[in-house]
Short mmCIF file of C-alpha atoms and ligand atoms in Angstrom, two decimals:
data_model
loop_
_atom_site.label_atom_id
_atom_site.label_comp_id
_atom_site.label_asym_id
_atom_site.label_seq_id
_atom_site.Cartn_x
_atom_site.Cartn_y
_atom_site.Cartn_z
CA MET A 30 26.76 -11.77 -6.26
CA ASN A 31 23.12 -12.73 -5.87
CA ASN A 32 20.39 -11.11 -7.92
CA PRO A 33 19.86 -7.81 -6.04
CA PHE A 34 16.45 -7.01 -7.53
CA LEU A 35 13.69 -7.89 -5.09
CA PHE A 36 9.97 -7.88 -5.70
CA GLY A 37 6.85 -9.24 -4.08
CA LYS A 38 7.85 -8.43 -0.53
CA THR A 39 8.49 -5.44 1.65
CA VAL A 40 11.91 -3.98 0.86
CA THR A 41 14.26 -2.89 3.62
CA GLY A 42 17.91 -1.96 4.10
CA SER A 43 19.94 -1.22 0.99
CA SER A 44 17.21 -2.60 -1.30
CA PHE A 45 15.03 0.31 -0.28
CA ILE A 46 15.83 3.22 -2.55
CA ASN A 47 15.12 6.92 -2.53
CA ARG A 48 11.88 8.11 -0.90
CA THR A 49 13.96 10.66 1.04
CA ARG A 50 11.39 13.41 0.78
CA GLU A 51 8.53 11.06 1.58
CA LEU A 52 10.35 9.69 4.62
CA GLU A 53 11.09 13.18 5.89
CA TYR A 54 7.57 14.41 5.38
CA LEU A 55 5.77 11.41 6.85
CA SER A 56 8.08 11.06 9.86
CA GLU A 57 7.74 14.73 10.68
CA THR A 58 3.97 14.82 10.14
CA LEU A 59 3.23 11.73 12.17
CA THR A 60 5.57 12.74 15.01
CA ARG A 61 3.72 16.03 15.17
CA GLY A 62 0.53 14.09 15.83
CA GLN A 63 -1.06 14.76 12.46
CA ASN A 64 -3.03 11.84 10.98
CA VAL A 65 -2.25 10.90 7.37
CA ILE A 66 -4.12 9.03 4.68
CA ILE A 67 -1.63 7.50 2.26
CA PHE A 68 -2.79 6.42 -1.12
CA SER A 69 -1.08 4.92 -4.17
CA PRO A 70 -1.92 2.39 -6.83
CA ARG A 71 -0.97 -1.21 -6.06
CA ARG A 72 2.67 -2.12 -5.52
CA TYR A 73 4.03 1.41 -5.43
CA GLY A 74 5.80 0.80 -2.13
CA LYS A 75 3.38 2.00 0.57
CA THR A 76 4.09 -0.82 3.00
CA SER A 77 7.87 -0.62 2.51
CA LEU A 78 7.78 3.13 3.04
CA ILE A 79 5.61 3.17 6.13
CA LYS A 80 7.69 0.42 7.76
CA ARG A 81 10.75 2.57 7.17
CA VAL A 82 8.91 5.54 8.68
CA LEU A 83 8.03 3.47 11.74
CA GLU A 84 11.68 2.46 12.16
CA ARG A 85 12.63 6.11 12.14
CA LEU A 86 9.92 7.01 14.64
CA LYS A 87 11.09 4.22 16.93
CA GLU A 88 14.55 5.75 16.94
CA HIS A 89 12.87 8.84 18.35
CA ARG A 90 11.20 6.80 21.12
CA VAL A 91 7.77 6.87 19.49
CA LEU A 92 5.82 3.65 20.14
CA THR A 93 4.78 2.11 16.86
CA PHE A 94 1.98 -0.27 15.92
CA TYR A 95 1.29 -1.74 12.50
CA PHE A 96 -1.94 -3.51 11.47
CA ASP A 97 -2.71 -5.02 8.09
CA LEU A 98 -6.45 -5.39 7.52
CA TYR A 99 -6.08 -7.39 4.33
CA ARG A 100 -7.18 -10.79 5.62
CA ILE A 101 -9.55 -9.66 8.36
CA THR A 102 -13.14 -10.63 7.68
CA THR A 103 -15.04 -10.30 10.97
CA LEU A 104 -15.23 -7.92 13.89
CA GLU A 105 -14.09 -10.57 16.37
CA GLN A 106 -11.11 -11.39 14.21
CA PHE A 107 -10.19 -7.74 14.06
CA TYR A 108 -10.22 -7.24 17.82
CA GLN A 109 -8.38 -10.47 18.46
CA TYR A 110 -5.68 -9.36 16.06
CA TYR A 111 -5.69 -5.76 17.24
CA SER A 112 -5.53 -6.44 20.96
CA SER A 113 -3.09 -9.35 20.82
CA SER A 114 -0.74 -7.38 18.54
CA ILE A 115 -0.78 -4.44 20.93
CA LEU A 116 -0.09 -6.61 23.94
CA ALA A 117 2.67 -8.47 22.13
CA SER A 118 4.42 -5.28 21.15
CA LEU A 119 4.40 -3.73 24.61
CA GLN A 120 7.41 -5.79 25.66
CA SER A 121 6.68 -5.50 29.36
CA PRO A 122 6.61 -8.36 31.87
CA TYR A 123 3.31 -10.20 31.54
CA GLU A 124 2.21 -9.31 35.11
CA LYS A 125 2.45 -5.64 34.23
CA ILE A 126 0.54 -6.06 30.99
CA PHE A 127 -2.06 -8.13 32.77
CA SER A 128 -2.74 -5.46 35.35
CA LEU A 129 -2.66 -2.80 32.66
CA VAL A 130 -5.35 -4.59 30.67
CA ARG A 131 -7.38 -5.08 33.83
CA THR A 132 -7.26 -1.37 34.59
CA LEU A 133 -7.54 0.07 31.11
CA ILE A 134 -9.91 -2.42 29.46
CA PRO A 135 -11.85 -3.89 32.41
CA SER A 136 -14.74 -5.19 30.33
CA LEU A 137 -12.44 -7.60 28.52
CA ARG A 138 -11.84 -9.82 31.56
CA PRO A 139 -8.30 -10.91 30.68
CA LYS A 140 -7.14 -14.36 31.76
CA LEU A 141 -3.63 -15.57 32.37
CA VAL A 142 -2.98 -18.80 30.52
CA PHE A 143 -0.17 -21.19 31.48
CA ALA A 144 -0.18 -23.44 28.44
CA ASP A 145 3.56 -23.32 28.06
CA PRO A 146 5.33 -23.60 31.46
CA GLY A 147 7.55 -20.63 32.09
CA SER A 148 5.94 -18.37 29.52
CA PRO A 149 2.41 -17.49 30.53
CA SER A 150 0.33 -15.56 28.07
CA ILE A 151 -2.68 -13.33 28.36
CA GLU A 152 -5.89 -14.39 26.73
CA ILE A 153 -8.73 -12.06 26.19
CA GLU A 154 -12.32 -13.13 26.03
CA LEU A 155 -13.91 -11.69 22.94
CA ASN A 156 -17.29 -12.28 21.46
CA LEU A 157 -19.65 -10.16 19.47
CA ASP A 158 -21.91 -9.39 22.44
CA ILE A 159 -19.00 -8.08 24.47
CA LEU A 160 -17.71 -6.11 21.52
CA LYS A 161 -21.04 -4.57 20.73
CA LYS A 162 -21.12 -3.01 24.18
CA ASN A 163 -19.84 0.46 23.36
CA SER A 164 -17.75 0.69 26.49
CA THR A 165 -15.62 -2.28 25.39
CA LEU A 166 -14.86 -0.85 21.98
CA LYS A 167 -14.02 2.47 23.47
CA GLU A 168 -11.74 0.93 26.07
CA ILE A 169 -9.89 -1.06 23.43
CA PHE A 170 -9.39 1.89 21.13
CA ASP A 171 -8.39 4.19 23.98
CA PHE A 172 -5.83 1.74 25.30
CA ILE A 173 -2.82 3.08 23.38
CA GLU A 174 -3.64 6.69 24.24
CA LYS A 175 -3.96 5.88 27.94
CA TYR A 176 -0.80 3.83 27.82
CA CYS A 177 1.04 6.79 26.28
CA VAL A 178 -0.21 9.12 29.00
CA LEU A 179 0.93 6.64 31.62
CA LYS A 180 4.37 6.20 30.10
CA LYS A 181 4.76 9.80 28.88
CA ARG A 182 5.34 8.62 25.33
CA LYS A 183 3.95 9.26 21.88
CA ALA A 184 2.66 6.57 19.55
CA CYS A 185 1.95 6.03 15.87
CA VAL A 186 -0.58 3.49 14.68
CA VAL A 187 -0.70 2.30 11.06
CA PHE A 188 -3.62 0.58 9.38
CA ASP A 189 -2.47 -0.93 6.09
CA GLU A 190 -5.07 -1.86 3.43
CA PHE A 191 -7.53 0.20 5.44
CA GLN A 192 -10.13 0.14 2.67
CA GLU A 193 -10.85 -3.48 3.67
CA ILE A 194 -12.80 -2.16 6.65
CA ILE A 195 -15.65 -1.74 4.19
CA SER A 196 -15.93 -5.48 3.64
CA ILE A 197 -15.45 -6.58 7.26
CA GLU A 198 -18.64 -7.96 8.82
CA ASN A 199 -20.03 -5.20 11.05
CA GLY A 200 -17.27 -2.97 9.66
CA ASN A 201 -19.51 0.09 9.91
CA LEU A 202 -19.63 -0.33 13.67
CA LEU A 203 -15.87 -0.58 13.73
CA GLU A 204 -15.48 2.50 11.55
CA ARG A 205 -17.76 4.55 13.82
CA GLU A 206 -16.16 3.47 17.06
CA MET A 207 -12.65 3.95 15.80
CA ARG A 208 -13.35 7.46 14.69
CA SER A 209 -15.13 8.49 17.85
CA SER A 210 -12.20 7.28 19.97
CA PHE A 211 -9.29 8.31 17.77
CA GLN A 212 -10.45 11.90 17.44
CA HIS A 213 -9.78 12.51 21.14
CA HIS A 214 -6.29 11.07 21.17
CA GLN A 215 -3.61 13.64 21.90
CA HIS A 216 -0.58 11.34 21.99
CA VAL A 217 -1.27 9.02 19.07
CA SER A 218 -1.11 9.72 15.36
CA TYR A 219 -2.74 7.45 12.82
CA ALA A 220 -1.76 6.53 9.27
CA PHE A 221 -4.23 4.84 6.95
CA LEU A 222 -2.88 3.17 3.82
CA GLY A 223 -4.82 1.97 0.83
CA SER A 224 -4.57 1.17 -2.83
CA LYS A 225 -8.21 1.05 -3.89
CA TYR A 226 -8.70 4.67 -4.75
CA HIS A 227 -12.47 4.75 -4.92
CA LEU A 228 -12.88 2.95 -1.59
CA MET A 229 -10.36 5.18 0.15
CA ASN A 230 -12.16 8.12 -1.35
CA ASP A 231 -15.49 6.86 -0.05
CA LEU A 232 -14.04 6.42 3.42
CA PHE A 233 -12.29 9.76 3.75
CA THR A 234 -14.03 12.26 1.49
CA ASP A 235 -17.67 11.35 1.91
CA LYS A 236 -19.23 13.77 4.38
CA SER A 237 -21.60 11.17 5.72
CA ARG A 238 -18.85 8.74 6.77
CA PRO A 239 -17.15 8.72 10.17
CA PHE A 240 -13.62 9.22 8.81
CA TYR A 241 -14.52 12.25 6.71
CA ASN A 242 -11.54 14.65 6.70
CA PHE A 243 -9.74 12.70 9.39
CA GLY A 244 -6.23 13.45 8.18
CA SER A 245 -4.14 15.00 5.48
CA HIS A 246 -4.07 13.17 2.18
CA TYR A 247 -0.78 11.98 0.80
CA GLU A 248 -0.36 10.41 -2.60
CA LEU A 249 2.68 8.24 -3.19
CA THR A 250 4.03 8.38 -6.73
CA GLU A 251 6.50 6.23 -8.68
CA ILE A 252 10.20 6.33 -7.81
CA GLY A 253 11.96 8.91 -10.02
CA LEU A 254 13.75 7.70 -13.15
CA GLU A 255 17.04 9.29 -12.11
CA ASP A 256 17.10 7.36 -8.87
CA TRP A 257 16.28 4.15 -10.68
CA THR A 258 18.96 4.76 -13.29
CA TYR A 259 21.59 5.22 -10.60
CA TYR A 260 20.45 2.14 -8.68
CA ILE A 261 20.14 -0.13 -11.71
CA LYS A 262 23.53 0.86 -13.16
CA GLU A 263 25.20 0.39 -9.77
CA GLN A 264 23.75 -3.07 -9.26
CA PHE A 265 24.72 -4.35 -12.71
CA LYS A 266 28.18 -2.88 -12.37
CA LYS A 267 28.69 -4.55 -8.99
CA GLY A 268 27.58 -7.84 -10.54
CA GLY A 269 30.21 -7.52 -13.29
CA TYR A 270 27.73 -6.69 -16.08
CA THR A 271 28.11 -4.10 -18.82
CA LEU A 272 24.75 -2.44 -19.20
CA THR A 273 24.58 0.45 -21.66
CA GLY A 274 22.86 3.70 -20.74
CA ASP A 275 20.37 3.12 -23.54
CA ALA A 276 19.55 -0.34 -22.23
CA CYS A 277 18.75 1.14 -18.83
CA LYS A 278 16.68 3.87 -20.46
CA ARG A 279 14.68 1.34 -22.43
CA MET A 280 13.96 -0.72 -19.35
CA LEU A 281 12.60 2.36 -17.62
CA SER A 282 10.62 3.39 -20.69
CA TYR A 283 8.65 0.16 -20.18
CA THR A 284 8.27 0.27 -16.40
CA LYS A 285 7.96 4.08 -16.06
CA GLY A 286 9.57 3.87 -12.63
CA HIS A 287 6.79 1.68 -11.22
CA PRO A 288 8.60 0.23 -8.16
CA TYR A 289 7.44 -3.38 -8.36
CA TYR A 290 7.75 -3.67 -12.13
CA THR A 291 11.16 -2.00 -12.22
CA GLN A 292 12.47 -4.50 -9.69
CA LEU A 293 10.81 -7.37 -11.55
CA PHE A 294 12.29 -6.19 -14.84
CA GLY A 295 15.75 -5.70 -13.34
CA SER A 296 15.62 -9.20 -11.93
CA GLU A 297 14.60 -10.68 -15.27
CA VAL A 298 17.40 -8.91 -17.16
CA TRP A 299 19.89 -10.05 -14.51
CA GLU A 300 18.87 -13.70 -14.85
CA LEU A 301 18.56 -13.67 -18.61
CA TYR A 302 22.07 -12.34 -19.23
CA HIS A 303 23.95 -13.68 -16.24
CA LYS A 304 26.24 -15.74 -18.47
CA ILE A 305 26.93 -13.15 -21.19
CA LYS A 306 26.96 -10.14 -18.85
CA LYS A 307 26.70 -7.69 -21.73
CA ILE A 308 23.40 -5.92 -22.22
CA ASN A 309 22.48 -3.60 -25.07
CA GLU A 310 19.29 -1.69 -25.72
CA ASN A 311 17.83 -4.40 -27.97
CA ASP A 312 18.43 -7.14 -25.39
CA ILE A 313 15.87 -5.47 -23.16
CA ASP A 314 13.02 -6.46 -25.47
CA LEU A 315 13.58 -10.16 -24.84
CA ALA A 316 13.30 -9.46 -21.13
CA LEU A 317 10.06 -7.59 -21.79
CA ILE A 318 8.58 -10.66 -23.50
CA GLN A 319 9.57 -12.83 -20.54
CA VAL A 320 8.17 -10.42 -17.98
CA LEU A 321 4.89 -10.12 -19.86
CA ARG A 322 4.67 -13.89 -20.09
CA LYS A 323 5.17 -14.23 -16.34
CA GLU A 324 2.55 -11.62 -15.51
CA SER A 325 0.11 -12.67 -18.22
CA HIS A 326 -2.25 -14.66 -15.96
CA ALA A 327 -3.14 -11.47 -14.08
CA PHE A 328 -3.44 -9.46 -17.30
CA VAL A 329 -5.69 -12.07 -18.95
CA GLU A 330 -7.93 -12.17 -15.91
CA PHE A 331 -8.23 -8.39 -15.87
CA TRP A 332 -8.84 -8.20 -19.64
CA ASP A 333 -11.60 -10.83 -19.35
CA SER A 334 -13.34 -8.70 -16.75
CA LEU A 335 -13.54 -5.68 -19.09
CA SER A 336 -16.44 -4.71 -21.33
CA ASN A 337 -15.98 -4.15 -25.06
CA PRO A 338 -15.92 -0.31 -24.84
CA GLU A 339 -13.35 -0.55 -22.05
CA ARG A 340 -11.15 -2.86 -24.13
CA LYS A 341 -11.43 -0.54 -27.12
CA PHE A 342 -10.47 2.43 -24.99
CA ILE A 343 -7.42 0.68 -23.49
CA SER A 344 -6.27 -0.54 -26.91
CA ALA A 345 -6.53 3.04 -28.19
CA LEU A 346 -4.57 4.31 -25.21
CA SER A 347 -1.82 1.74 -25.72
CA THR A 348 -1.04 2.94 -29.22
CA SER A 349 -1.62 6.65 -28.82
CA GLN A 350 1.26 9.07 -28.29
CA ASP A 351 -0.49 11.61 -26.10
CA ASN A 352 -3.30 11.11 -23.67
CA GLU A 353 -5.82 13.76 -24.57
CA ILE A 354 -8.42 11.09 -24.08
CA PHE A 355 -11.44 13.35 -24.31
CA SER A 356 -10.24 15.15 -27.43
CA ASN A 357 -12.28 14.93 -30.58
CA GLU A 358 -9.30 13.52 -32.43
CA PHE A 359 -8.62 10.69 -29.97
CA ILE A 360 -12.28 9.67 -29.90
CA THR A 361 -12.80 9.87 -33.67
CA VAL A 362 -9.55 8.21 -34.79
CA ASN A 363 -10.15 5.34 -32.40
CA ARG A 364 -13.88 5.15 -33.10
CA LEU A 365 -14.82 5.27 -29.42
CA GLY A 366 -18.37 6.54 -29.91
CA ALA A 367 -19.96 9.38 -27.98
CA LEU A 368 -17.99 11.53 -25.54
CA SER A 369 -20.41 10.59 -22.76
CA SER A 370 -19.66 6.90 -23.23
CA VAL A 371 -15.88 7.56 -23.10
CA GLN A 372 -16.46 9.52 -19.89
CA ARG A 373 -18.35 6.57 -18.42
CA THR A 374 -15.57 4.17 -19.40
CA VAL A 375 -12.93 6.44 -17.89
CA ALA A 376 -14.92 6.77 -14.65
CA LYS A 377 -15.17 3.00 -14.37
CA LEU A 378 -11.44 2.46 -15.06
CA VAL A 379 -10.56 5.08 -12.46
CA LYS A 380 -12.76 3.22 -9.99
CA GLN A 381 -11.00 -0.03 -10.81
CA GLY A 382 -7.64 1.64 -10.28
CA LEU A 383 -6.28 1.27 -13.81
CA LEU A 384 -6.45 4.97 -14.53
CA ILE A 385 -5.49 7.76 -12.22
CA LYS A 386 -6.11 11.46 -12.60
CA LYS A 387 -3.05 13.61 -12.09
CA SER A 388 -3.76 17.34 -12.35
CA SER A 389 -5.92 17.41 -15.45
CA ARG A 390 -4.39 14.35 -17.13
CA TYR A 391 -5.25 10.69 -16.83
CA GLU A 392 -2.43 8.21 -16.48
CA ILE A 393 -2.39 4.47 -16.59
CA THR A 394 -1.26 2.94 -13.29
CA ASP A 395 -0.06 -0.33 -14.78
CA PRO A 396 2.53 0.35 -17.49
CA LEU A 397 3.17 -3.32 -18.23
CA PHE A 398 -0.48 -4.09 -18.74
CA LEU A 399 -0.40 -1.46 -21.45
CA GLN A 400 2.64 -3.15 -23.01
CA TRP A 401 0.84 -6.47 -22.86
CA VAL A 402 -2.19 -5.04 -24.66
CA LYS A 403 0.07 -3.47 -27.27
CA GLN A 404 1.94 -6.72 -27.83
CA ASP A 405 -1.24 -8.59 -28.66
CA LEU A 406 -2.61 -6.02 -31.11
N1 ATP B 49 11.65 2.25 -1.94
C1 ATP B 49 11.73 1.18 -2.73
N2 ATP B 49 12.91 0.83 -3.29
C2 ATP B 49 13.00 -0.22 -4.12
N3 ATP B 49 11.98 -1.01 -4.45
C3 ATP B 49 10.78 -0.73 -3.93
C4 ATP B 49 10.60 0.38 -3.04
N4 ATP B 49 9.31 0.41 -2.68
C5 ATP B 49 8.72 -0.63 -3.31
N5 ATP B 49 9.58 -1.32 -4.06
C6 ATP B 49 9.27 -2.49 -4.93
O1 ATP B 49 7.86 -2.58 -5.04
C7 ATP B 49 7.36 -3.80 -4.45
C8 ATP B 49 6.07 -3.53 -3.74
O2 ATP B 49 6.33 -2.79 -2.56
P1 ATP B 49 5.28 -2.73 -1.35
O3 ATP B 49 4.76 -4.08 -1.04
O4 ATP B 49 5.91 -1.93 -0.28
O5 ATP B 49 4.16 -1.87 -2.10
P2 ATP B 49 2.62 -1.64 -1.70
O6 ATP B 49 2.23 -0.33 -2.31
O7 ATP B 49 2.45 -1.79 -0.24
O8 ATP B 49 1.94 -2.85 -2.48
P3 ATP B 49 0.43 -3.44 -2.30
O9 ATP B 49 -0.45 -2.54 -3.08
O10 ATP B 49 0.55 -4.81 -2.90
O11 ATP B 49 0.15 -3.45 -0.83
C9 ATP B 49 8.50 -4.29 -3.55
O12 ATP B 49 8.46 -5.71 -3.44
C10 ATP B 49 9.72 -3.82 -4.33
O13 ATP B 49 9.99 -4.70 -5.38
MG1 MG B 50 1.17 -3.01 0.89
#
């Protein structure tokens, strides 16, 4: 049996675990036409989850569109990507798409191109001047809605890594035009995904920005430890391993159910003991050392970017049992200086995404980074 633990790519099929409640909620909400803003720290499984949601919506005849803004840097690039992806996913004969584009987005002047005999394609002329004409932007963004009306269908459009809109050249124009079109759409629901909390916050909770209050907010958390325990034990058993309950517990005490890290850790343990096939609690620590070694380049880079007070604060956090980070005791024992300076440090780490506020507590979003800091103390 091959190593079943997968990391670093979208998980599908039987590698996708749990998320039953999330799937239910998001499928229902988006089918109802409600827009959703989905946030989680990095590598919590947003993309895997939303792709699963889209599969489910497709089964219910909802048209689905997925856009990842991660590598988009200019307005032209965005529209090229946006319009060609839409046309490609319509799966209609090209003549029909061609006439559709001509009717619904007349200012784009589509051209039929016969580069490859037998399979003509549609090219769309796009340049900044054309795009800056409001009518063009509006036509492009209204296309899916009009298409839905025509076909009597519903649609769901996903923008992954949506926070990147902030760094796209002329992104503010894009933001404005999107909002002013999307708000009138009756047949399309929109999901916006992001992992940079402060940027997502700026986009959706700042009253002066176009997307203020545009949808309900949904925060994706880790996968529960019970689900992980079941999955991990099952996989090792199927592979002919004996993994003790305490060994599994220890693994999860390091990864805290963080989806990417739990898969990475599982994979490491699998490889490390694939000859012996017997794993006790203490064997897990060797895997921890290996995992930390493999991830260390990213940890070193992040550590280098921190100021001295930030490093002191993280070191204190890594060795403390509770996280009453603003308590007198925590600050004094760890010699962190004035309360106001700890508050500043915390605000900055929240902005960077290392800390997250849950109810009234702050939690670290990267459990292995904390282990790495601890290891070097
Ligand atoms: N439901 C799941 N079941 C099992 N593993 C998962 C699940 N969701 C995520 N993972 C693990 O986490 C990794 C990251 O998942 P994914 O890329 O979907 O997260 P993301 O939040 O979109 O990440 P990024 O912040 O990098 O965009 C996957 O490669 C996989 O190892
Ligand atoms: Mg993603």
